mmCIF file of N, CA and C and ligand atoms in Angstrom:
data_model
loop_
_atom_site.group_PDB
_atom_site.id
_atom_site.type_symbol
_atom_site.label_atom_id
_atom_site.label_comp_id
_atom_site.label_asym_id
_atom_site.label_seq_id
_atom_site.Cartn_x
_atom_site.Cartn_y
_atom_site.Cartn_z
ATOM 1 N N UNK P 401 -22.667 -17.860 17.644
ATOM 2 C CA UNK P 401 -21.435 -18.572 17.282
ATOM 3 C C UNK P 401 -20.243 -17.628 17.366
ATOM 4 N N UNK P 402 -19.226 -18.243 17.835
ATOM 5 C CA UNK P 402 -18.172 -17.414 17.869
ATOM 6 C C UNK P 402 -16.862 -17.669 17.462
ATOM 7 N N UNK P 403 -16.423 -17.059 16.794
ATOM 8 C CA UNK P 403 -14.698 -17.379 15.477
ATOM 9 C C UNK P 403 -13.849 -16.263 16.104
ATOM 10 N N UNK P 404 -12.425 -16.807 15.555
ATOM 11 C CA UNK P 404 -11.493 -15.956 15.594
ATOM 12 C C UNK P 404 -11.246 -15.931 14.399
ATOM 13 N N UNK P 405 -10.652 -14.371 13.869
ATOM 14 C CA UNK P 405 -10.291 -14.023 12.818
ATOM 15 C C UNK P 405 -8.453 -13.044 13.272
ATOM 16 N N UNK P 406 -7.932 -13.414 12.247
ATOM 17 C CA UNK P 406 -6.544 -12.798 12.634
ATOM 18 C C UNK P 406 -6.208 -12.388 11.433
ATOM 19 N N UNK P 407 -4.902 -11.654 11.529
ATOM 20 C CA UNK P 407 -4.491 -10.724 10.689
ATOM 21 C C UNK P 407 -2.799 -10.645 11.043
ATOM 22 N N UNK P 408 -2.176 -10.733 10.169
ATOM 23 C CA UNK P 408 -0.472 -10.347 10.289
ATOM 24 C C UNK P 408 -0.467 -9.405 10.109
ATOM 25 N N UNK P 409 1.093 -8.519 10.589
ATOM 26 C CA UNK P 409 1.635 -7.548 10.413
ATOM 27 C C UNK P 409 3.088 -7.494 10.549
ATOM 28 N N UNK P 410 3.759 -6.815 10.061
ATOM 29 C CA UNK P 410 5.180 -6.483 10.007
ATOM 30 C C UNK P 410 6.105 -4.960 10.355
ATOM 31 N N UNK P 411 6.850 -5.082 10.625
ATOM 32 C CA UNK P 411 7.738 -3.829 10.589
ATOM 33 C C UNK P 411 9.396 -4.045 10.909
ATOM 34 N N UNK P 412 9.603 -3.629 10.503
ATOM 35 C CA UNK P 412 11.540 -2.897 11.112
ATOM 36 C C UNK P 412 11.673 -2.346 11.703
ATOM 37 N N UNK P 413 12.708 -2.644 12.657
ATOM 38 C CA UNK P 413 13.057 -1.355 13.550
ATOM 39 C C UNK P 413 13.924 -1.286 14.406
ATOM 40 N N UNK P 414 14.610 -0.233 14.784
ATOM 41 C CA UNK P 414 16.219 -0.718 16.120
ATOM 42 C C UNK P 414 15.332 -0.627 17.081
ATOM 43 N N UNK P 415 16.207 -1.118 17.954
ATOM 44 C CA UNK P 415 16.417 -0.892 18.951
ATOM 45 C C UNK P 415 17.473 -1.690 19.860
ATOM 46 N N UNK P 416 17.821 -0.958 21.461
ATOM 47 C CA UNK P 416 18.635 -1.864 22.078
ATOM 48 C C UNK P 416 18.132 -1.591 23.707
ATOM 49 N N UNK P 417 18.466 -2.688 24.318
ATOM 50 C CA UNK P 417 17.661 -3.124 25.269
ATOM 51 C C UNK P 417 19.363 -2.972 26.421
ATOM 52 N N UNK P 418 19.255 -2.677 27.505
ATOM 53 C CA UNK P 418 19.912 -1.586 28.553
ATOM 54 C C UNK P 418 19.072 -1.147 29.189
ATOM 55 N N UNK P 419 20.024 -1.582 30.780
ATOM 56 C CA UNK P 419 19.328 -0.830 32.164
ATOM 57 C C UNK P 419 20.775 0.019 32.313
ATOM 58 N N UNK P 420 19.632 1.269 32.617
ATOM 59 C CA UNK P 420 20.819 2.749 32.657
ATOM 60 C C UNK P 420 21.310 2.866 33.975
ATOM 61 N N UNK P 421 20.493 1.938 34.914
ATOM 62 C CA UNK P 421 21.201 1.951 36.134
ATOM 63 C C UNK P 421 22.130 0.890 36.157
ATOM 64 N N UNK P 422 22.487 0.356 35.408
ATOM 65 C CA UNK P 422 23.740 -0.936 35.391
ATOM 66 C C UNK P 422 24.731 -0.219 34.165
ATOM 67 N N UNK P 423 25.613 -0.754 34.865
ATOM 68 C CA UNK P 423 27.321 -0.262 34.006
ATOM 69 C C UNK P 423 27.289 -1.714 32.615
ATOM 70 N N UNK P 424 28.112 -0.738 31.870
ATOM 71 C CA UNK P 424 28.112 -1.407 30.103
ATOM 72 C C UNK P 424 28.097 -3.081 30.448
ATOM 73 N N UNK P 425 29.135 -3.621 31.204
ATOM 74 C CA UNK P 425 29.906 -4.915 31.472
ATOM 75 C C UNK P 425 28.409 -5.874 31.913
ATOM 76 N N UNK P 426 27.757 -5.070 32.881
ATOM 77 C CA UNK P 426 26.079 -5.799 33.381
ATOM 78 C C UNK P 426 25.226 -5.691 32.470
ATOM 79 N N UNK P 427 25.062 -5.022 31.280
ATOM 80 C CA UNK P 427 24.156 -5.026 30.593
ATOM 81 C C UNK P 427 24.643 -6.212 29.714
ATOM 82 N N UNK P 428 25.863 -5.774 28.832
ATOM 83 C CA UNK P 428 26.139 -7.078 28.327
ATOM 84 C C UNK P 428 26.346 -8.671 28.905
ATOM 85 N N UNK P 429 26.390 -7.923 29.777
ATOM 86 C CA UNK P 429 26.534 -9.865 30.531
ATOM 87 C C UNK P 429 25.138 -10.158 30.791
ATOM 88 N N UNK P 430 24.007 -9.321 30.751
ATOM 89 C CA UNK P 430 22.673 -9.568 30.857
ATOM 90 C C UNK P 430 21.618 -9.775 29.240
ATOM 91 N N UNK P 431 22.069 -8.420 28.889
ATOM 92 C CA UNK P 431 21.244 -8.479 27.374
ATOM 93 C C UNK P 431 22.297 -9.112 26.228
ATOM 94 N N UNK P 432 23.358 -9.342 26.273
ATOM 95 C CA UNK P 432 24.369 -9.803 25.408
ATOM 96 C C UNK P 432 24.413 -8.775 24.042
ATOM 97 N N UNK P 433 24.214 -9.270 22.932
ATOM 98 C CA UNK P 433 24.490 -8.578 22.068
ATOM 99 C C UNK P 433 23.195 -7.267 21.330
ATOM 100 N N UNK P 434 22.275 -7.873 22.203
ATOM 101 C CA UNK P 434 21.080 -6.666 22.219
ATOM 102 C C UNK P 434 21.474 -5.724 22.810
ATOM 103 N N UNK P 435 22.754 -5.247 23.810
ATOM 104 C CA UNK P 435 22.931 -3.715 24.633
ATOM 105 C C UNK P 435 23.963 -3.431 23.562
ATOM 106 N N UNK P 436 25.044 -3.535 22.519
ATOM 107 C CA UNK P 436 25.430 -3.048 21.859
ATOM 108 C C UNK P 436 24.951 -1.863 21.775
ATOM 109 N N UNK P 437 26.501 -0.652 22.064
ATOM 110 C CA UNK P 437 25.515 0.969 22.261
ATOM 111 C C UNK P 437 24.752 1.609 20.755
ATOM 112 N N UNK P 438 25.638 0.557 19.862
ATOM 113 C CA UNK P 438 24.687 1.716 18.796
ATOM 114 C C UNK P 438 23.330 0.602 18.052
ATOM 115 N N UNK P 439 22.771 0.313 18.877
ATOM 116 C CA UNK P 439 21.317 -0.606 18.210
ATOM 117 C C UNK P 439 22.065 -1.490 17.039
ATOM 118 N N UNK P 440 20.165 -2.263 16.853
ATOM 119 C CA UNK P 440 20.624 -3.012 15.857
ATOM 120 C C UNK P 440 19.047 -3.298 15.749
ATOM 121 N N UNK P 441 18.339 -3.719 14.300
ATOM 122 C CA UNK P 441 17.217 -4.087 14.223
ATOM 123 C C UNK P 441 16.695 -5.343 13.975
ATOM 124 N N UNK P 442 15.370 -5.628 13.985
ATOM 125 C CA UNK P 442 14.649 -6.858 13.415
ATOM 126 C C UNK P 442 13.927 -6.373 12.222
ATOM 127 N N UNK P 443 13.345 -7.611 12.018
ATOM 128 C CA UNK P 443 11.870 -7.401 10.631
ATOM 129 C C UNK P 443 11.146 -8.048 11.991
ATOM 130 N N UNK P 444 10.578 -7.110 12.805
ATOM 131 C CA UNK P 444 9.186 -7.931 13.255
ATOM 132 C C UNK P 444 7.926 -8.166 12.886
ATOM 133 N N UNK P 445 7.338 -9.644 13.266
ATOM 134 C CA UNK P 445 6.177 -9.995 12.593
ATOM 135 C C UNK P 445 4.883 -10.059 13.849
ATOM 136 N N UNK P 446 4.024 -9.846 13.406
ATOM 137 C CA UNK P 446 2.506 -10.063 14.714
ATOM 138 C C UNK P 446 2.119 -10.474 14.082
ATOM 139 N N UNK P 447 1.294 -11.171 14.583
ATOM 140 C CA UNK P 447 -0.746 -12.132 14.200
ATOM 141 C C UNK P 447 -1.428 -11.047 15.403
ATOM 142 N N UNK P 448 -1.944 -10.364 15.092
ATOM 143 C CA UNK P 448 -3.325 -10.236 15.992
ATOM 144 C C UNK P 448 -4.497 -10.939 15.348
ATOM 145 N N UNK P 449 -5.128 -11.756 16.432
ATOM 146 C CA UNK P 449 -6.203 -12.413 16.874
ATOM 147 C C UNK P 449 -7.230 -12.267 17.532
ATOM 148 N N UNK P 450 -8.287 -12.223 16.542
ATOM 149 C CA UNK P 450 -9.852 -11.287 17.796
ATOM 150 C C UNK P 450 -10.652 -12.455 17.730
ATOM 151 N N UNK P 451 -11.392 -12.648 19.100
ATOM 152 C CA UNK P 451 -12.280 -13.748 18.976
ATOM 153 C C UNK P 451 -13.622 -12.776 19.478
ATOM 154 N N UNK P 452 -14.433 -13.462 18.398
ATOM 155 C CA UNK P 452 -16.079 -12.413 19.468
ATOM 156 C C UNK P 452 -17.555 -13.372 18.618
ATOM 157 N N UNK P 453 -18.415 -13.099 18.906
ATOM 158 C CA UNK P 453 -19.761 -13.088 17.913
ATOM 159 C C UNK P 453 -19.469 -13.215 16.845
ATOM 160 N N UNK P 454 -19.893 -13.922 15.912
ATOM 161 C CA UNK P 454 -20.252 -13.595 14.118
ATOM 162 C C UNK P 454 -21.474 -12.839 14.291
ATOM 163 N N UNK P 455 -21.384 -11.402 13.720
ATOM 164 C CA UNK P 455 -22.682 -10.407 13.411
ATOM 165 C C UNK P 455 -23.354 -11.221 12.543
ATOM 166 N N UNK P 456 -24.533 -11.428 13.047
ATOM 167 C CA UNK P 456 -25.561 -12.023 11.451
ATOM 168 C C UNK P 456 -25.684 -11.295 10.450
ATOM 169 N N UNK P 457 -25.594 -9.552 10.995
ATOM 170 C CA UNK P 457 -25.865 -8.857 9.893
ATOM 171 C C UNK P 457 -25.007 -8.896 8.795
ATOM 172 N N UNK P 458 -23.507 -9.163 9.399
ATOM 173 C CA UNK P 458 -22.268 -8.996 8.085
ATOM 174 C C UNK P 458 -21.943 -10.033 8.073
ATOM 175 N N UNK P 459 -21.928 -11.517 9.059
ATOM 176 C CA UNK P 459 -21.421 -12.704 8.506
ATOM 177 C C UNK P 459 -19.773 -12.313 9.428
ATOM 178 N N UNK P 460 -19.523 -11.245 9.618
ATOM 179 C CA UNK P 460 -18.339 -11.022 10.507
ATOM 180 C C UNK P 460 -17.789 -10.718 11.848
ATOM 181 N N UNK P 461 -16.534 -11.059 12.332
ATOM 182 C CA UNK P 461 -16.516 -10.894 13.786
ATOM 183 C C UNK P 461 -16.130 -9.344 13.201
ATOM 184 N N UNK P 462 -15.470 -8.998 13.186
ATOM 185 C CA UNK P 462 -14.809 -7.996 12.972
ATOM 186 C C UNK P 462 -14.241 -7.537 11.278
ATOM 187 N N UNK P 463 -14.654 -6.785 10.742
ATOM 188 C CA UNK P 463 -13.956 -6.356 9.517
ATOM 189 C C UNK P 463 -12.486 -6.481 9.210
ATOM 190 N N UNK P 464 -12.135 -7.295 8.334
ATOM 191 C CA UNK P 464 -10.735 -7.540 8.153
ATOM 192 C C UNK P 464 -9.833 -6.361 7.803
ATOM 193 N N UNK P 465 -11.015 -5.209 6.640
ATOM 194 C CA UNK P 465 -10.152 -4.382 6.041
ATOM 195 C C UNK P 465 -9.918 -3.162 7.331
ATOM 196 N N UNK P 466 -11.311 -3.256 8.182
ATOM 197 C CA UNK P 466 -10.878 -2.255 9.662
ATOM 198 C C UNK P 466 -10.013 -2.767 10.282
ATOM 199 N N UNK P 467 -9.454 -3.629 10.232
ATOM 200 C CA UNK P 467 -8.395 -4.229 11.560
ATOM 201 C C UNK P 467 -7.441 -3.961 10.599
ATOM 202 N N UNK P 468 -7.263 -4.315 8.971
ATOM 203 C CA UNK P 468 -6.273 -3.415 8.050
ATOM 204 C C UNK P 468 -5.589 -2.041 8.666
ATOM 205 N N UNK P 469 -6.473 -1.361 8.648
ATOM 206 C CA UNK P 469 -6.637 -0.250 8.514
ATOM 207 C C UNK P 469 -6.272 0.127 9.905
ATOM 208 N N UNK P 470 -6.883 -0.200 11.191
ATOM 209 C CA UNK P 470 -6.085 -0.251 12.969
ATOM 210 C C UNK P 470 -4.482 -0.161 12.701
ATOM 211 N N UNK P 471 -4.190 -1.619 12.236
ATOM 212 C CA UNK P 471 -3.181 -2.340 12.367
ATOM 213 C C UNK P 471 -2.024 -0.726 11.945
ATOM 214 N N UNK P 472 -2.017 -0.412 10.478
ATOM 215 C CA UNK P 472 -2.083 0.627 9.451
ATOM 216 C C UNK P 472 -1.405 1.788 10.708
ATOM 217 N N UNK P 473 -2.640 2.459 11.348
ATOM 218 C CA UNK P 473 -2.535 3.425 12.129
ATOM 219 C C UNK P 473 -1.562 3.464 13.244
ATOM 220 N N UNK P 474 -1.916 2.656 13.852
ATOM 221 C CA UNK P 474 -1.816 1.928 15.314
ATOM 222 C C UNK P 474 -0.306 1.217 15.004
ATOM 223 N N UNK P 475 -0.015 0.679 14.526
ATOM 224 C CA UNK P 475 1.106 -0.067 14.735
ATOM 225 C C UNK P 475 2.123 0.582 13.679
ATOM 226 N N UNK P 476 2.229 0.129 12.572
ATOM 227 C CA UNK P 476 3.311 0.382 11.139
ATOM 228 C C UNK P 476 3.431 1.662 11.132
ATOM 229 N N UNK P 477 2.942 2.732 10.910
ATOM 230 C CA UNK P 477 3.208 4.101 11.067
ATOM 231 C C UNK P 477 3.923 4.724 12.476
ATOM 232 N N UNK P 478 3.677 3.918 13.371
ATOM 233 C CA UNK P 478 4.544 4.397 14.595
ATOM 234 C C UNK P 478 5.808 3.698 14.387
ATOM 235 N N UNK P 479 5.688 2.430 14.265
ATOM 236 C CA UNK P 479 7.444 1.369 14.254
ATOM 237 C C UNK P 479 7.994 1.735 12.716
ATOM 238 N N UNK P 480 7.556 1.370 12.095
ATOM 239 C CA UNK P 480 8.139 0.867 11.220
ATOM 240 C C UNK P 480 9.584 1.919 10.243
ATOM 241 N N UNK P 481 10.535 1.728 10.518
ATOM 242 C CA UNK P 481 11.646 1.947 10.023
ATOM 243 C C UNK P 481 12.040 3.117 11.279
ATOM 244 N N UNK P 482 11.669 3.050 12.558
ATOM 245 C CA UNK P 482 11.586 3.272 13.363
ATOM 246 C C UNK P 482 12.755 2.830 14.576
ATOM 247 N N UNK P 483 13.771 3.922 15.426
ATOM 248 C CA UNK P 483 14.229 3.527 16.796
ATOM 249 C C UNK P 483 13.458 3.343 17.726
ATOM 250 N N UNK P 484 12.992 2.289 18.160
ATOM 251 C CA UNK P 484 12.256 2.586 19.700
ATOM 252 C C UNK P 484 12.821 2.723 20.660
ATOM 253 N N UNK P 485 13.714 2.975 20.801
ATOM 254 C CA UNK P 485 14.212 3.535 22.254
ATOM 255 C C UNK P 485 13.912 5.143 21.953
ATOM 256 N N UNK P 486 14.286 5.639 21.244
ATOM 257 C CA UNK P 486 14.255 7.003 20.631
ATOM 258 C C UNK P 486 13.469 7.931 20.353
ATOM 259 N N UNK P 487 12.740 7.210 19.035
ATOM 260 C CA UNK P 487 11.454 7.324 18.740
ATOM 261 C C UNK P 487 10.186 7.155 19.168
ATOM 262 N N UNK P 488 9.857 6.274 19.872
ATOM 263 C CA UNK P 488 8.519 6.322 20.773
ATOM 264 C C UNK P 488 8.301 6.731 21.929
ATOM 265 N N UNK P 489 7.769 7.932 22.775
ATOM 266 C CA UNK P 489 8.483 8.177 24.053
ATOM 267 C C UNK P 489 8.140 7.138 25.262
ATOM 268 N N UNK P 490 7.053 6.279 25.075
ATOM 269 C CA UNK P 490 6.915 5.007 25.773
ATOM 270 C C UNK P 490 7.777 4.524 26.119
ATOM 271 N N UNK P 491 8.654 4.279 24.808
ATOM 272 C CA UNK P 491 9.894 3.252 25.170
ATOM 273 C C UNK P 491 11.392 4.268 26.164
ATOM 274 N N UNK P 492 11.328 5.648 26.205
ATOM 275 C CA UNK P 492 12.498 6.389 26.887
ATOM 276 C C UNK P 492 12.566 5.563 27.972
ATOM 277 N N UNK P 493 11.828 5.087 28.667
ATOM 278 C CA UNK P 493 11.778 4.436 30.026
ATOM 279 C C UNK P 493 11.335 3.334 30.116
ATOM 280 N N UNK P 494 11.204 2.331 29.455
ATOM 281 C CA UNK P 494 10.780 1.492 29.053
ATOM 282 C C UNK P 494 11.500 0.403 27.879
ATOM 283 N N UNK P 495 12.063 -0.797 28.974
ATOM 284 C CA UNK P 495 13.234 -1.423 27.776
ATOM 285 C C UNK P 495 12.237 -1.692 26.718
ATOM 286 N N UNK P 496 12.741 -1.970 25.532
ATOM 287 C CA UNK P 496 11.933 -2.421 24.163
ATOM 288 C C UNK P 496 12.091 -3.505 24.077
ATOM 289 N N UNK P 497 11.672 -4.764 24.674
ATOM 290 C CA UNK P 497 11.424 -5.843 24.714
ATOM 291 C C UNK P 497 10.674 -6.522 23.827
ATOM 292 N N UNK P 498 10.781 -7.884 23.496
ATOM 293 C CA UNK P 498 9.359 -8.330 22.715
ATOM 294 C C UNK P 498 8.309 -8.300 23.705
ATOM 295 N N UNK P 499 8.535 -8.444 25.278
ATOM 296 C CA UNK P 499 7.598 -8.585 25.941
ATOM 297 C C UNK P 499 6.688 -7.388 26.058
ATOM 298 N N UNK P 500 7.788 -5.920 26.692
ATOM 299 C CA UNK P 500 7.399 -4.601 27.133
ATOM 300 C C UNK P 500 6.387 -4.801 25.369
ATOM 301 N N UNK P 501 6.981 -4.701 24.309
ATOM 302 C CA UNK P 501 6.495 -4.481 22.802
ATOM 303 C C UNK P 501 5.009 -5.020 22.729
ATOM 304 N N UNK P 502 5.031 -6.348 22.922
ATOM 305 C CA UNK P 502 3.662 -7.056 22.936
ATOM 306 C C UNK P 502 2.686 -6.613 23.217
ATOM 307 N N UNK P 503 2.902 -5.754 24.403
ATOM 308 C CA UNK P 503 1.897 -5.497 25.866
ATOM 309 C C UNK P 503 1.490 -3.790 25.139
ATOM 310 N N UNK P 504 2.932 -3.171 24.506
ATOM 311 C CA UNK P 504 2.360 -1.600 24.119
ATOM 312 C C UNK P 504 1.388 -1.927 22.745
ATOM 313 N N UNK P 505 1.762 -3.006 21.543
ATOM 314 C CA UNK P 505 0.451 -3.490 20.567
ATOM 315 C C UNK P 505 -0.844 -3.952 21.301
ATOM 316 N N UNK P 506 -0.504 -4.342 22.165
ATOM 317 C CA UNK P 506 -1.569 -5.126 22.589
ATOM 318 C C UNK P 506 -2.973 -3.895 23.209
ATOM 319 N N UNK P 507 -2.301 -3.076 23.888
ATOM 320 C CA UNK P 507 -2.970 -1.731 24.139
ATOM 321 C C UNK P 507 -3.382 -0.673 23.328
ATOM 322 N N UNK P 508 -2.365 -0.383 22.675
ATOM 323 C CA UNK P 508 -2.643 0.277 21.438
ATOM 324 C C UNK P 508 -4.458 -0.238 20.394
ATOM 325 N N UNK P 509 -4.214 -1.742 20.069
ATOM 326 C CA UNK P 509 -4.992 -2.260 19.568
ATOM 327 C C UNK P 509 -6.645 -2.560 19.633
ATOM 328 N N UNK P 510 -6.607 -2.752 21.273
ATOM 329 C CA UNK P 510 -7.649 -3.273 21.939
ATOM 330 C C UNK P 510 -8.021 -1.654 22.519
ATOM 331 N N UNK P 511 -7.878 -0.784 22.194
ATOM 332 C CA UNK P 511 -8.526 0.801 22.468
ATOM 333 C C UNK P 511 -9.052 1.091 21.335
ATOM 334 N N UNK P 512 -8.954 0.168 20.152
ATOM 335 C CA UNK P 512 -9.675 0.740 19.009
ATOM 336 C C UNK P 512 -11.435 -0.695 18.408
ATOM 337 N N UNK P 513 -10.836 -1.489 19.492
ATOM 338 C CA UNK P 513 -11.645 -2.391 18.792
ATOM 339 C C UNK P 513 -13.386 -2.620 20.078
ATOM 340 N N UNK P 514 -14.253 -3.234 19.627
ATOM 341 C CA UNK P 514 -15.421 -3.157 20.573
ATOM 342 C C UNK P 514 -14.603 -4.366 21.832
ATOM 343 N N UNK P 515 -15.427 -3.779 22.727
ATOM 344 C CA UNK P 515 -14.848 -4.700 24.602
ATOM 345 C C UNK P 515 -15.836 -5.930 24.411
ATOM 346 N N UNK P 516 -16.270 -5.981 23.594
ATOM 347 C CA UNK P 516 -17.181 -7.612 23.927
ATOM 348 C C UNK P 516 -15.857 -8.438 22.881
ATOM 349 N N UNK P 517 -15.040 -8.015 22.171
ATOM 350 C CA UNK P 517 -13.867 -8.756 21.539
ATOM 351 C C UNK P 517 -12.518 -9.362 22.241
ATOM 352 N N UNK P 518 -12.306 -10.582 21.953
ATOM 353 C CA UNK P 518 -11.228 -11.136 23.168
ATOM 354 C C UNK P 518 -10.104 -10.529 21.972
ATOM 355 N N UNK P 519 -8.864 -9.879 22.328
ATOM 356 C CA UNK P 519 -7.436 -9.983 21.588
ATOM 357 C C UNK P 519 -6.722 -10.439 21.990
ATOM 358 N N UNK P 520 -5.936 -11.098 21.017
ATOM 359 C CA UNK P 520 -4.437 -11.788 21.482
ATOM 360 C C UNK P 520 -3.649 -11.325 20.355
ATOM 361 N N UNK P 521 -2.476 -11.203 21.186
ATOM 362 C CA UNK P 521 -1.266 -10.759 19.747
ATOM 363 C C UNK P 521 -0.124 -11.607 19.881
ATOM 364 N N UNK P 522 0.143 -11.690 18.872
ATOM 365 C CA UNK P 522 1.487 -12.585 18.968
ATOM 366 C C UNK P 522 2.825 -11.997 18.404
ATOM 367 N N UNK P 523 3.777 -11.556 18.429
ATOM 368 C CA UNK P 523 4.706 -10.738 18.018
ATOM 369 C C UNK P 523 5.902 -11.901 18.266
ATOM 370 N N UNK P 524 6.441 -11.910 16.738
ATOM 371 C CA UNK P 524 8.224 -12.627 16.484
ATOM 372 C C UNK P 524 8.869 -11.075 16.466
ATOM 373 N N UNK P 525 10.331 -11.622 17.181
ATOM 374 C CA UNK P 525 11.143 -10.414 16.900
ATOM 375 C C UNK P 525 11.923 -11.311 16.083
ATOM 376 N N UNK P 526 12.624 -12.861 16.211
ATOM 377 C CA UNK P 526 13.078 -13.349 14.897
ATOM 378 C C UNK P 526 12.207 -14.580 14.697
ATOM 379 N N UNK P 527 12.618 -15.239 13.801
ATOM 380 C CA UNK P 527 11.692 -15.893 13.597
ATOM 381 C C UNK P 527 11.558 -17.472 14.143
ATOM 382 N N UNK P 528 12.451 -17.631 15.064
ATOM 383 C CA UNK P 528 12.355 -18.221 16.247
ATOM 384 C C UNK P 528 12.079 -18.131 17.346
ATOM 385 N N UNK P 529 11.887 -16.416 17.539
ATOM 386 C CA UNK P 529 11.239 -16.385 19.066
ATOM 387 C C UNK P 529 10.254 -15.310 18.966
ATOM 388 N N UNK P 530 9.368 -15.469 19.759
ATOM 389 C CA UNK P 530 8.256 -15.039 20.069
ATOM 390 C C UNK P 530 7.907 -14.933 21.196
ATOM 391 N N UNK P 531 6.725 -13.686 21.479
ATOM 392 C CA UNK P 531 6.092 -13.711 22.419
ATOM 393 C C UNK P 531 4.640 -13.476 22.472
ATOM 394 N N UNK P 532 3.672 -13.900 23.169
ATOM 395 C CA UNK P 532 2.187 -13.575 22.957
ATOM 396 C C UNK P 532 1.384 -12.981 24.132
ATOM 397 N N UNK P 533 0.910 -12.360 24.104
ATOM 398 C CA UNK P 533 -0.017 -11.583 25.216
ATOM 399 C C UNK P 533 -1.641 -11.158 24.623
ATOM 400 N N UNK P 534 -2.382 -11.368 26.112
ATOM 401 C CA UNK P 534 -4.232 -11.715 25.808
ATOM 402 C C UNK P 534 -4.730 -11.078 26.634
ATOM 403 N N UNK P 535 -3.667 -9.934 26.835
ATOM 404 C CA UNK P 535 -4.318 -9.155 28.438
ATOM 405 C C UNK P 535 -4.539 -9.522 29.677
ATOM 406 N N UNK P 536 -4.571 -10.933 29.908
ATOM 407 C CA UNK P 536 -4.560 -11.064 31.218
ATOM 408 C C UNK P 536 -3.185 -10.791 31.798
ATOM 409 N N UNK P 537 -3.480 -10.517 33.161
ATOM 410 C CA UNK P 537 -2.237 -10.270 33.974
ATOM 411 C C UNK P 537 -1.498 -11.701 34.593
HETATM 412 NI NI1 NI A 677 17.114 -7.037 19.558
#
């Protein structure tokens, strides 16, 4: 039998989104008030979502308090109260998108968990928009 089990997460954090090969006037007419030069942040929220087996032995797909504890490592200790343009060197070259964002949790995550587990993450940057990624290309 097979369940999904999920888990939220949160963090804060600037950032601002700019292509360095386009002049101020193209960024803002592209990213609007996200290229503002001196950032600006969210409270972002995720669901990661693992689907796999129920172990007979534990009754579980996956340990809630280990995916705690991933989430913990892996995600909140790197973002949280955090610049990503700045602070993560992923992001130096790399706009900080919810999308680019999704795809770096999404990797981050699924390197810590067993490969017979499907992940999906879902990441709000407000709380009207969202984006979700499941690894496929
Ligand atoms: Ni933004």
């Amino acid at each position: 039998m097979k369940a999904t089990i999920s888990r939220k997460g949160h963090f804060s954090a600037a950032h601002r989104l700019y292509n360095h090969h386009w002049d101020y006037k193209k960024n803002i007419e592209i990213f609007g008030k996200c290229a503002y030069l001196n950032y600006h942040g969210h409270n972002y929220e995720y669901i990661v979502s693992i689907t796999g087996k129920i172990d007979p032995t534990t009754g579980f797909v996956l340990s809630l308090q280990k995916l705690k504890n991933i989430l913990y490592d892996e995600i909140e200790e790197l973002f949280d109260h955090k610049n990503i343009n700045l602070d993560i060197k992923e992001f130096y070259s790399i706009n900080p998108t919810a999308e680019n964002i999704v795809i770096f949790i999404w990797n981050k995550i699924n390197k810590r968990i067993s490969s017979n587990l499907d992940l999906k993450i879902t990441l709000y940057e407000t709380v009207n928009n969202f984006v979700e990624y499941d690894g496929k290309k």
